[in-house]
XYZ file of C-alpha atoms in Angstrom:
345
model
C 72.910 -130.317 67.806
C 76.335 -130.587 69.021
C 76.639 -134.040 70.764
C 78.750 -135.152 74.525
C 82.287 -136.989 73.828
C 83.179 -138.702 76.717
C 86.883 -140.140 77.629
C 88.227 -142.427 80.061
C 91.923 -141.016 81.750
C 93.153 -143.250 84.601
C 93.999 -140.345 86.693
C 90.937 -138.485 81.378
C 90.053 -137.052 78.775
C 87.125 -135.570 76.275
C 86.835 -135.497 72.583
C 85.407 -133.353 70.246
C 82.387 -134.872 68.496
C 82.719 -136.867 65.297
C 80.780 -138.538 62.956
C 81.898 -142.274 62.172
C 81.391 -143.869 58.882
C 80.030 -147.820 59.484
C 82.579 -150.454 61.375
C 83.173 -153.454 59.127
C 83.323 -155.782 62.059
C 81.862 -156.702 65.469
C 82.226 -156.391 69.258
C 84.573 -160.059 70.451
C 84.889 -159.033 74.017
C 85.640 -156.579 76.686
C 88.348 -156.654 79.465
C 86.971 -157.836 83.254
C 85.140 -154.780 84.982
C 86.858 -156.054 87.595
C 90.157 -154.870 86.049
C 90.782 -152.086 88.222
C 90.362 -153.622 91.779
C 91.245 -150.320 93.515
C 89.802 -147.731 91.879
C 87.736 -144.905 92.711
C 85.213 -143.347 89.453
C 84.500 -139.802 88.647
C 82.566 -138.020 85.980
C 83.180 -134.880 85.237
C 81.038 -132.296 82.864
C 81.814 -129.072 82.313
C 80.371 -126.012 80.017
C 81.155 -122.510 80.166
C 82.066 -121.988 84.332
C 79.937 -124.667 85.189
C 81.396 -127.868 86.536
C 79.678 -131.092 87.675
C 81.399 -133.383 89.874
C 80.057 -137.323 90.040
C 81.780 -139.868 92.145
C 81.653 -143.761 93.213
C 82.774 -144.283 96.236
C 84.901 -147.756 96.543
C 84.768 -147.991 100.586
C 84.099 -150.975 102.134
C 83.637 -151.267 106.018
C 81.532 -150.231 108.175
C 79.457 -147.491 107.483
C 79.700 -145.324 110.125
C 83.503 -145.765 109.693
C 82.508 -143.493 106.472
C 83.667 -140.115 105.980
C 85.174 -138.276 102.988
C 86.881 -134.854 102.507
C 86.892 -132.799 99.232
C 88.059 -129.549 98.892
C 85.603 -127.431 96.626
C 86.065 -123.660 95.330
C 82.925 -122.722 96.563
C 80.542 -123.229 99.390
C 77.850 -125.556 98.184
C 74.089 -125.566 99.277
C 71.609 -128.584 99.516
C 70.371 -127.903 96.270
C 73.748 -127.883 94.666
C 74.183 -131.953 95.661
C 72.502 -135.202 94.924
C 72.616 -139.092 95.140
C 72.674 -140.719 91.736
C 71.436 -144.290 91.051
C 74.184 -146.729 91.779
C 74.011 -148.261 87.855
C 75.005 -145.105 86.401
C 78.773 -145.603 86.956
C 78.255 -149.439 85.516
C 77.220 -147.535 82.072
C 79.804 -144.934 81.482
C 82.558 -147.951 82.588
C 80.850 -149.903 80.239
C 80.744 -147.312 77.363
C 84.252 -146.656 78.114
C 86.095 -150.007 78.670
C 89.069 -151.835 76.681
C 87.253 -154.032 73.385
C 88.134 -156.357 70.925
C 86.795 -156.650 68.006
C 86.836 -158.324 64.451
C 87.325 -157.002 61.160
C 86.607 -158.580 57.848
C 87.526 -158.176 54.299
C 84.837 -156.582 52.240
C 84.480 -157.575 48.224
C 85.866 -154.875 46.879
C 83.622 -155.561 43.548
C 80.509 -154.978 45.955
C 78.027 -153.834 44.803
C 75.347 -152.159 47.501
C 71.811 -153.218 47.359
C 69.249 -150.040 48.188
C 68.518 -152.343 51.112
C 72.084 -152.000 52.370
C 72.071 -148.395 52.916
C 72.692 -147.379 56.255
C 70.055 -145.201 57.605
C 70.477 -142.106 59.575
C 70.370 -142.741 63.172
C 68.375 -140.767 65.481
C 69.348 -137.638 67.300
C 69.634 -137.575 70.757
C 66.942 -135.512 72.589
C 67.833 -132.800 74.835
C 68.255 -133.400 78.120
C 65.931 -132.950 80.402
C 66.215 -129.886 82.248
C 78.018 -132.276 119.436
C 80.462 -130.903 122.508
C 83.496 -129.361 121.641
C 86.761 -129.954 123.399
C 87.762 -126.144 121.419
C 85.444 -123.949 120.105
C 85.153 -123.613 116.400
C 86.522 -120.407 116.044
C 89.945 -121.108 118.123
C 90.775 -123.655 115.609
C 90.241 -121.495 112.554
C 86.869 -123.350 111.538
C 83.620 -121.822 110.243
C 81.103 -124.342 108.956
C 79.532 -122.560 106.004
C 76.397 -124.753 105.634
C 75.292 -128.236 106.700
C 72.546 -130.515 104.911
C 71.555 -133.939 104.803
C 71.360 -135.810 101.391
C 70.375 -139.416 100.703
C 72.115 -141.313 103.293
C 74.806 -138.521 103.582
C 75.084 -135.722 106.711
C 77.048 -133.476 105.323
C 78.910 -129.864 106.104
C 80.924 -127.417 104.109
C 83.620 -125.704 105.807
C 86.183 -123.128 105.730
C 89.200 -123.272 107.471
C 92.367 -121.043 108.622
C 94.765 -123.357 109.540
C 94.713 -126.925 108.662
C 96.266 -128.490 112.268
C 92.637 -127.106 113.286
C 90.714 -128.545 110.540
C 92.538 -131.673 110.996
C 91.582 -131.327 115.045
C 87.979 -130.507 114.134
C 86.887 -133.554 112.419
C 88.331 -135.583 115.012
C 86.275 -134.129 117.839
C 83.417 -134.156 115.648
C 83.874 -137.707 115.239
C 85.134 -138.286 111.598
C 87.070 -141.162 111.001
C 89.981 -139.309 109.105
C 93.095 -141.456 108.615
C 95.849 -140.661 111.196
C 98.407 -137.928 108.969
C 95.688 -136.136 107.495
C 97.152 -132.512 108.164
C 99.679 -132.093 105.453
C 97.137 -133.253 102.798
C 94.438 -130.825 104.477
C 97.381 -127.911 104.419
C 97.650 -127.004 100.608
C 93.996 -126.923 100.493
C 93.738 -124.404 103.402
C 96.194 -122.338 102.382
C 94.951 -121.736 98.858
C 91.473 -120.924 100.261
C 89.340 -123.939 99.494
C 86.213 -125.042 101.229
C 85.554 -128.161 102.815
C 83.229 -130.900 101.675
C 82.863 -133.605 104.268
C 80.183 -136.204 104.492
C 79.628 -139.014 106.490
C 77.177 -141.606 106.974
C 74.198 -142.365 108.614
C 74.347 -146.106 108.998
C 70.052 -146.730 109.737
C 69.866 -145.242 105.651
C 72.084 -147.543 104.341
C 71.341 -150.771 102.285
C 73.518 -153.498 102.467
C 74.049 -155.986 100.115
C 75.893 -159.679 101.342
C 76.851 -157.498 104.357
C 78.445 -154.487 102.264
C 76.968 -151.230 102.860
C 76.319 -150.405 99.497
C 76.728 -146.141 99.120
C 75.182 -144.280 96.756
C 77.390 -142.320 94.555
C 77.652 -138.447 95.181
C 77.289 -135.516 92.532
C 77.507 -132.165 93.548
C 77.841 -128.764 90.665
C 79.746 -125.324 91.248
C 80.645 -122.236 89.076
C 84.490 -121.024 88.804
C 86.844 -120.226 86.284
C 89.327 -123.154 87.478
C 88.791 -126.687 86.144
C 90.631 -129.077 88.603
C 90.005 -132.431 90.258
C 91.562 -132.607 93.815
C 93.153 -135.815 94.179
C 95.462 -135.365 96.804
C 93.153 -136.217 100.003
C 92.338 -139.298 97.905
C 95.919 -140.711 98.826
C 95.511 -140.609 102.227
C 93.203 -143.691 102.248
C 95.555 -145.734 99.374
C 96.586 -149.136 100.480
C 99.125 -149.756 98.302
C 98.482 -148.627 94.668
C 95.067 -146.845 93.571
C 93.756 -146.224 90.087
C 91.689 -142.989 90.120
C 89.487 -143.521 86.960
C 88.071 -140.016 85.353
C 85.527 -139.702 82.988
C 85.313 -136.404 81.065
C 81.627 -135.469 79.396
C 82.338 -132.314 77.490
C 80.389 -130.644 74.490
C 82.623 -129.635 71.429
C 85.745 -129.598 73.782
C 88.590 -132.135 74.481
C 90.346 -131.908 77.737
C 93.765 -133.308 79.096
C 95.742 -132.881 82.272
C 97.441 -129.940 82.575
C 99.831 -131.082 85.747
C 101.063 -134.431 84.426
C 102.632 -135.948 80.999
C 99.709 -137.746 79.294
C 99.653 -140.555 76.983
C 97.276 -142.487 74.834
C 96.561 -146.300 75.694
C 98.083 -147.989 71.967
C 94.696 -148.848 69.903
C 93.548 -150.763 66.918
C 96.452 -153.285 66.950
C 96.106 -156.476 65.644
C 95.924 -159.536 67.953
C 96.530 -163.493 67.788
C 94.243 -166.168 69.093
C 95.882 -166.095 72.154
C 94.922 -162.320 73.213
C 91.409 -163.063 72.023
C 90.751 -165.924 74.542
C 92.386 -163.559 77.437
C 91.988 -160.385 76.582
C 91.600 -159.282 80.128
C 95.198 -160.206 80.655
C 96.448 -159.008 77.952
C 94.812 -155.464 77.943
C 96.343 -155.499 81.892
C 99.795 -156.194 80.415
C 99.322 -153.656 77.838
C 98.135 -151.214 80.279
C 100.775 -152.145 82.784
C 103.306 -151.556 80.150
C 102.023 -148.267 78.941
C 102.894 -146.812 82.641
C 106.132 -148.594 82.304
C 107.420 -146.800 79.524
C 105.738 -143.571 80.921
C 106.267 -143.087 84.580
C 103.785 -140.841 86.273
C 102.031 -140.175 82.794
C 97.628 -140.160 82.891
C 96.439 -142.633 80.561
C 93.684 -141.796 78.046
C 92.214 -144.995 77.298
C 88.980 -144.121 76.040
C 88.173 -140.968 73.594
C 84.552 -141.216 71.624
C 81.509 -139.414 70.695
C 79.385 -140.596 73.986
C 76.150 -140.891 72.584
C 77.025 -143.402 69.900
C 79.683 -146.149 69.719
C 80.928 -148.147 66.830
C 80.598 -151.164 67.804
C 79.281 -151.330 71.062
C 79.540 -153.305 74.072
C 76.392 -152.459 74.926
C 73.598 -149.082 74.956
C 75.324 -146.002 74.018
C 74.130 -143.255 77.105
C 70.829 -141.886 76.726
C 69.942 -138.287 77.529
C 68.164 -138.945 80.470
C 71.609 -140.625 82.036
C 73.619 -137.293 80.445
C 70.896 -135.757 83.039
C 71.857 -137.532 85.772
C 75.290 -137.141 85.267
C 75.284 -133.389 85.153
C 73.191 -132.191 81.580
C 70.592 -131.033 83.709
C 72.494 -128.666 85.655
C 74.263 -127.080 82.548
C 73.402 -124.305 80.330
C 71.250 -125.884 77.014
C 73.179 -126.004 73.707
C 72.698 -123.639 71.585
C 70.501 -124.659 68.739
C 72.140 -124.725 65.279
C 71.265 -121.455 63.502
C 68.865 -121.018 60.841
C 69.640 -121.673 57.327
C 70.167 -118.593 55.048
C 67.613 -117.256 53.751
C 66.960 -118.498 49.727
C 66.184 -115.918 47.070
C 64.881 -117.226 43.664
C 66.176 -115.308 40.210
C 62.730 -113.566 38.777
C 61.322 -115.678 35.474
């Protein structure tokens, strides 16, 4: 059964699977989740043309200041989108986040007990399967289809001309930053749909006064594998980390439109980076862009389903479900053994 890697790019990567011999040490500490103050989460699967799209939203205000854009290949249908449980993202972050750990020196005059063996570990199971001031159509805009989801009204448009998009969700009410038209533009003129959502504040639960959103996943087919990130910058104050997660069976992926670089690993460390390892992974992180301007940053690369040590439950199948499994084509089992013919006596 071939197994999901899963890698952490900040703007990401996957692995292929791997098996890992036993870690002679132990899990000392992770960096802060809190690292990344900014930062907006996606997890993406993909098989065959299939791709899955996941996202945690980081907004914070009011919630029916709400409303996100995302251009999409495709027009989507109700059935194509869902709310996910807000935890899920806490899991893969988890999975995926800077560790320290310990090694120690192993007699090399050892002799294993039976006892000692390491056992097999178990396989995964399969997952489980208003009034306008212009009409639409003088400003170029068709709306394809529009659904509610979860605490989400949303519509998927087309568009002809993106002053008329940009015009459009004003009227209609969504609070689009002011400039919005020449992020719109690139996506209109390449033919891209329109995935826009807002909120419907008397479905939202708050938490210490925070409308707290659920996080979005929507699935489409096409031959392209991108992530639009453009629209994202239009609500940046100041620097934003976009934090990717790639779930991919047998397949590693890296970013195509930017230099990439791996996060330095398995260094060793004094005291002093033990007892603030948040820091120092920050500094080492911060450095890493440094020395490569503009690059993505793999931090993460590892066989998802398993981790070695761990800083805490490796993902189950029923969260690769949620994340996308379910709305993938099954693996294909392993094939059959060759048939054995015995020599006659």
């Amino acid at each position: 059964m071939k197994k999901y890697a899963a890698a952490l790019l900040v703007l990401a990567l996957s692995s292929t699977p791997r098996i890992a011999s036993a870690f002679c040490g132990f899990y000392v500490g992770g960096a802060d989740a809190k690292l990344f103050n900014n930062a907006t989460q996606v997890v993406l699967m993909r098989e065959g043309t299939r791709t899955v799209l996941s996202m945690q939203n980081n907004y914070e205000g009011p919630p029916a200041n709400f409303a996100m854009v995302v251009p999409v290949p495709v027009v989507l249908q109700k059935e194509n989108v869902k709310t996910l449980p807000k935890d899920i993202f806490g899991k893969v972050d988890n999975l995926a986040a800077p560790r320290l750990v310990e090694y120690w020196e192993q007699d090399p005059c050892y002799q294993p007990r039976y006892a000692d063996s390491p056992m097999g570990g178990a396989m995964p199971m399969p997952a489980p399967p208003a009034a306008q001031a212009r009409s639409e159509s003088s400003l170029g805009v068709k709306i394809e289809a529009q659904f509610t989801v979860g605490e989400y009204d949303i519509v998927i448009l087309s568009a002809k001309d993106s002053g008329g998009l940009d015009t459009w969700l004003r009227q209609q009410k969504y609070a689009i930053p002011a400039g919005a038209e020449p992020y719109l533009r690139p996506y209109v003129q390449s033919g891209s749909k329109f995935f826009v959502a807002k909120v419907d504040a008397n479905k939202v639960s708050f938490e210490k006064g925070m409308a707290m959103l659920s996080p979005l996943r929507f699935h489409y087919d096409s031959e392209s594998f991108q992530l639009p990130v453009r629209l994202g910058l239009m609500n940046a104050k100041g620097p934003q980390d976009l934090i990717v997660h790639v779930l991919a069976r047998g397949q590693r992926y890296e970013v195509a439109n930017y230099p990439n670089v791996t996060i330095p690993t398995n260094y060793d460390v004094t005291e002093t980076a033990k007892a603030q390892f948040g820091t120092f992974y920050a500094a080492l992180f911060d450095e890493t862009v440094k020395r490569h301007p503009k690059a993505v940053v793999t931090e993460y690369s590892w066989d998802a389903s398993t981790c070695d040590p761990c800083p805490g439950p490796a993902l189950s199948p029923a969260d690769f479900a949620t994340l996308g499994a379910d709305a993938l084509a099954p693996a294909e089992p392993a094939p059959p053994p060759p048939p054995r013919v015995l020599p006659m006596p």
